[in-house]
Amino acid sequence: MPDMATTVPSAPALPGPAGPSALPSHPGRSQAVAAAAAAHILVAEDQADIRDLIVLNLQGAGYEVHAVADGAAALASQAERASDLLVLDLMMPALDGLEVCKALRARGRATPILMLTAKATELDRVLGLELGADDYLTKPFSMAELLARVKALLRRAELLRVAQQGGAGAAAGAAPIVNGELEIHPARREVRVAGRVLELTALEFDLLLHFASHPGRVFSRAQLLDAVWGYSHEGYEHTVTTHINRVRAKVEADPMRPKFVLTVRGAGYKMRDAPR
């Protein structure tokens, strides 16, 4: 059985057979860990050894996991039951991870998506994020890092869900932030521009809220990774750039000439000072 701390390789030696796979739940969970089992995660990965290792570790962390070996099966599974989070390999038979991501976003699904890729080119990373992925990991990666990313994405999605449903604690919290026509309601995790409610993903909301909470302050991409995503690793700065572009596409009247989230050339990005 694979070691729980094993690092996923960049190129496994033997591809596994196509089709769903699953492993028994890892024994000896604590009550705190088992509480995470309510979250359902779909893993779509065509390499059987990597797929089984990911499933083993996610189950060991208390999640309910379903695994498939190609993109077509991933889409079919979401038609039957929507998962709380998707872990998608970029390169898969039938449909690749990019096509699955694109199809789900076209259906209006805001399910958090963590993309896995063996490719290290900038184009592959940016394309996945532009099609709607929330985060990505480049192989090889450690299971500890994957679990940390999964936990962070699920936490944001749960905060957004509770706020939108008006659940316990949704009415409390910080006062609204107003910057001209832009209104951000942290307690409800709601954004309005000129009175119109915008549909943002959990990560997009957190990024915009961070900017709005510090108007006029310039943040580098590395600082934003650390503050919003909760990690800072070389090579992942494109995650920030793409999410800023996605926020601008929703918030700005003209994303090519933004008036809220501004670029400070050579330094980073900032939210404009609130008009007086």
Coordinates of C-alpha atoms in Angstrom, one line a residue:
M1 CA 0.0 0.0 0.0
P2 CA 1.4 3.5 -0.9
D3 CA 2.9 5.5 1.9
M4 CA 0.6 8.3 3.0
A5 CA 3.4 10.9 2.7
T6 CA 4.5 9.8 -0.8
T7 CA 5.1 12.5 -3.3
V8 CA 3.2 12.2 -6.6
P9 CA 5.7 11.6 -9.4
S10 CA 5.7 13.6 -12.6
A11 CA 5.5 10.6 -14.9
P12 CA 4.3 7.3 -13.4
A13 CA 5.8 4.2 -15.0
L14 CA 2.6 2.1 -15.5
P15 CA -0.7 3.6 -16.5
G16 CA -3.7 1.9 -14.9
P17 CA -6.9 0.6 -16.5
A18 CA -9.6 2.9 -17.4
G19 CA -12.7 3.2 -15.2
P20 CA -13.6 4.2 -11.6
S21 CA -11.4 3.3 -8.7
A22 CA -11.7 3.6 -5.0
L23 CA -9.9 2.4 -1.9
P24 CA -11.2 1.4 1.5
S25 CA -11.4 4.2 4.1
H26 CA -8.3 4.7 6.1
P27 CA -8.7 3.3 9.6
G28 CA -8.2 5.1 12.8
R29 CA -9.7 8.5 12.0
S30 CA -10.2 10.9 14.8
Q31 CA -13.6 12.3 15.4
A32 CA -12.4 15.7 14.3
V33 CA -11.1 14.3 11.0
A34 CA -14.1 12.2 10.4
A35 CA -16.3 15.3 10.6
A36 CA -14.9 16.3 7.2
A37 CA -16.6 13.3 5.6
A38 CA -19.6 15.4 4.6
A39 CA -17.5 16.8 1.8
H40 CA -17.7 14.8 -1.4
I41 CA -14.7 15.0 -3.7
L42 CA -14.4 13.7 -7.3
V43 CA -10.9 12.7 -8.4
A44 CA -10.4 12.4 -12.2
E45 CA -7.0 11.0 -13.0
D46 CA -6.1 8.5 -15.7
Q47 CA -2.9 7.2 -14.0
A48 CA -4.1 4.4 -11.6
D49 CA -1.2 4.7 -9.1
I50 CA -1.6 8.4 -8.7
R51 CA -5.4 8.2 -8.6
D52 CA -5.3 5.5 -5.9
L53 CA -2.7 7.4 -3.9
I54 CA -4.8 10.6 -4.0
V55 CA -8.0 8.7 -3.0
L56 CA -6.2 7.0 -0.1
N57 CA -5.0 10.3 1.3
L58 CA -8.3 12.1 0.9
Q59 CA -10.2 9.2 2.5
G60 CA -7.6 9.2 5.3
A61 CA -8.4 12.9 5.8
G62 CA -12.1 12.0 6.3
Y63 CA -13.5 12.9 2.9
E64 CA -16.0 10.9 0.8
V65 CA -14.2 10.2 -2.5
H66 CA -15.3 9.0 -5.9
A67 CA -12.6 8.4 -8.6
V68 CA -12.8 8.1 -12.3
A69 CA -10.2 7.6 -15.0
D70 CA -11.3 10.1 -17.8
G71 CA -13.0 13.4 -18.4
A72 CA -16.2 11.9 -19.9
A73 CA -16.8 9.9 -16.7
A74 CA -16.1 13.0 -14.6
L75 CA -18.8 15.0 -16.4
A76 CA -21.2 12.1 -16.2
S77 CA -20.7 11.7 -12.5
Q78 CA -21.5 15.4 -11.9
A79 CA -24.8 15.0 -13.8
E80 CA -25.7 12.3 -11.3
R81 CA -24.4 13.9 -8.1
A82 CA -22.6 17.3 -7.8
S83 CA -19.4 17.1 -5.8
D84 CA -18.2 19.6 -3.3
L85 CA -14.8 19.8 -5.0
L86 CA -13.2 18.4 -8.1
V87 CA -9.5 17.3 -8.5
L88 CA -9.0 17.1 -12.2
D89 CA -5.9 15.9 -14.1
L90 CA -5.1 18.1 -17.1
M91 CA -4.3 15.3 -19.5
M92 CA -6.9 12.6 -19.7
P93 CA -8.5 10.4 -22.4
A94 CA -12.0 11.1 -23.8
L95 CA -12.1 14.7 -22.4
D96 CA -9.2 16.4 -20.7
G97 CA -9.4 18.4 -17.5
L98 CA -9.7 21.7 -19.4
E99 CA -12.7 20.5 -21.3
V100 CA -14.4 19.2 -18.1
C101 CA -13.7 22.5 -16.4
K102 CA -15.0 24.5 -19.3
A103 CA -18.2 22.4 -19.5
L104 CA -19.0 22.7 -15.8
R105 CA -18.5 26.4 -15.8
A106 CA -20.7 26.7 -18.8
R107 CA -23.5 24.9 -16.9
G108 CA -23.2 27.5 -14.1
R109 CA -21.4 25.2 -11.7
A110 CA -19.2 27.1 -9.2
T111 CA -17.8 23.9 -7.7
P112 CA -14.2 24.5 -6.6
I113 CA -11.7 22.9 -9.0
L114 CA -8.1 21.9 -8.3
M115 CA -6.2 21.1 -11.5
L116 CA -3.3 18.7 -11.6
T117 CA -0.8 18.9 -14.4
A118 CA 2.5 17.4 -15.4
K119 CA 3.1 20.3 -17.8
A120 CA 5.1 23.2 -16.5
T121 CA 4.5 25.7 -19.3
E122 CA 2.9 29.1 -18.5
L123 CA 0.3 28.6 -21.2
D124 CA -1.2 25.4 -19.6
R125 CA -1.4 27.0 -16.2
V126 CA -3.0 30.2 -17.4
L127 CA -5.4 28.4 -19.7
G128 CA -6.7 26.2 -16.9
L129 CA -7.3 29.1 -14.6
E130 CA -8.9 31.2 -17.3
L131 CA -11.4 28.4 -18.0
G132 CA -12.5 28.5 -14.4
A133 CA -10.1 26.3 -12.3
D134 CA -9.6 27.7 -8.8
D135 CA -6.1 26.4 -8.2
Y136 CA -3.6 24.0 -9.6
L137 CA -0.7 21.8 -8.6
T138 CA 2.2 20.9 -10.9
K139 CA 3.5 17.3 -10.7
P140 CA 5.5 16.2 -8.7
F141 CA 3.7 17.4 -5.6
S142 CA 3.3 16.2 -2.0
M143 CA 0.2 14.8 -0.6
A144 CA 0.5 17.2 2.3
E145 CA 0.3 20.1 -0.2
L146 CA -2.7 18.6 -2.0
L147 CA -4.6 18.2 1.2
A148 CA -3.8 21.8 2.3
R149 CA -5.1 23.1 -1.0
V150 CA -8.3 20.9 -0.8
K151 CA -9.0 22.1 2.8
A152 CA -8.6 25.8 1.8
L153 CA -10.9 25.5 -1.2
L154 CA -13.6 23.7 0.7
R155 CA -13.4 26.2 3.6
R156 CA -13.9 29.1 1.3
A157 CA -16.8 27.3 -0.5
E158 CA -18.5 26.5 2.8
L159 CA -18.2 30.1 4.0
L160 CA -19.8 31.3 0.7
R161 CA -22.6 28.7 0.9
V162 CA -23.5 29.6 4.5
A163 CA -23.5 33.3 3.8
Q164 CA -25.7 32.9 0.7
Q165 CA -28.1 30.7 2.5
G166 CA -28.3 33.0 5.5
G167 CA -27.2 30.4 7.9
A168 CA -25.9 30.7 11.4
G169 CA -23.4 33.5 11.7
A170 CA -24.2 35.0 8.3
A171 CA -25.8 38.1 9.8
A172 CA -22.8 38.9 12.0
G173 CA -19.5 40.2 11.0
A174 CA -17.8 43.3 9.4
A175 CA -19.7 46.3 8.1
P176 CA -20.2 46.7 4.3
I177 CA -17.3 48.2 2.4
V178 CA -18.3 50.9 -0.1
N179 CA -16.0 52.2 -2.8
G180 CA -18.0 54.3 -5.3
E181 CA -20.5 52.0 -7.0
L182 CA -18.8 49.0 -5.6
E183 CA -20.3 47.5 -2.4
I184 CA -18.9 44.4 -0.6
H185 CA -20.9 42.8 2.2
P186 CA -18.5 40.5 4.0
A187 CA -21.1 38.9 6.3
R188 CA -23.3 37.9 3.3
R189 CA -20.3 37.4 1.0
E190 CA -22.1 39.5 -1.5
V191 CA -20.8 42.0 -4.1
R192 CA -22.8 44.7 -5.9
V193 CA -21.9 47.2 -8.5
A194 CA -24.3 50.0 -9.1
G195 CA -26.9 47.9 -7.2
R196 CA -26.4 44.8 -9.3
V197 CA -25.4 41.6 -7.5
L198 CA -22.4 39.8 -9.0
E199 CA -21.7 36.1 -9.0
L200 CA -18.2 35.5 -7.7
T201 CA -16.5 32.3 -6.8
A202 CA -15.3 31.9 -3.2
L203 CA -11.7 32.7 -4.2
E204 CA -12.7 35.7 -6.3
F205 CA -14.6 37.1 -3.4
D206 CA -11.8 36.7 -1.0
L207 CA -9.3 38.3 -3.4
L208 CA -11.6 41.3 -3.9
L209 CA -12.4 41.6 -0.2
H210 CA -8.6 41.7 0.6
F211 CA -8.1 44.5 -1.9
A212 CA -11.1 46.5 -0.7
S213 CA -10.1 46.1 3.0
H214 CA -6.8 47.9 2.2
P215 CA -7.6 50.6 -0.4
G216 CA -4.6 52.3 -1.8
R217 CA -2.2 49.6 -0.6
V218 CA -0.1 47.9 -3.2
F219 CA 0.3 44.1 -3.0
S220 CA 2.7 42.0 -5.0
R221 CA 1.6 38.6 -6.4
A222 CA 3.6 36.8 -3.8
Q223 CA 2.0 38.8 -1.0
L224 CA -1.5 38.0 -2.4
L225 CA -0.7 34.3 -2.6
D226 CA 0.3 34.3 1.0
A227 CA -2.6 36.5 2.2
V228 CA -5.5 35.1 0.1
W229 CA -4.5 31.6 -1.0
G230 CA -2.5 30.9 2.2
Y231 CA 0.7 29.7 0.5
S232 CA 3.6 31.3 -1.4
H233 CA 5.5 29.1 -3.9
E234 CA 7.5 30.2 -6.8
G235 CA 5.8 29.4 -10.1
Y236 CA 2.2 29.9 -8.8
E237 CA 2.0 33.7 -9.3
H238 CA -0.1 33.2 -12.5
T239 CA -2.9 32.0 -10.2
V240 CA -3.1 35.6 -8.9
T241 CA -2.9 37.3 -12.3
T242 CA -5.7 35.1 -13.7
H243 CA -8.0 35.6 -10.7
I244 CA -7.5 39.4 -10.9
N245 CA -8.5 39.2 -14.6
R246 CA -11.6 37.2 -13.7
V247 CA -12.5 39.7 -10.9
R248 CA -12.1 42.6 -13.3
A249 CA -14.2 40.9 -15.9
K250 CA -17.1 40.8 -13.4
V251 CA -16.6 44.0 -11.5
E252 CA -15.3 46.5 -14.1
A253 CA -17.4 48.1 -16.7
D254 CA -14.4 48.0 -19.0
P255 CA -11.9 45.3 -17.8
M256 CA -9.2 46.7 -20.1
R257 CA -9.5 50.1 -18.3
P258 CA -10.2 49.1 -14.7
K259 CA -11.2 51.7 -12.2
F260 CA -11.4 49.6 -9.0
V261 CA -8.5 47.0 -9.1
L262 CA -5.5 48.8 -10.5
T263 CA -2.2 47.6 -11.8
V264 CA 0.9 49.3 -10.3
R265 CA 3.5 48.7 -12.9
G266 CA 6.5 46.8 -11.6
A267 CA 5.0 46.5 -8.1
G268 CA 1.7 44.7 -8.1
Y269 CA -2.0 45.6 -7.7
K270 CA -4.1 47.8 -5.5
M271 CA -7.7 48.8 -4.9
R272 CA -8.3 52.5 -5.6
D273 CA -8.8 54.8 -2.7
A274 CA -12.5 55.3 -1.9
P275 CA -13.8 58.5 -3.4
R276 CA -14.5 61.3 -0.8

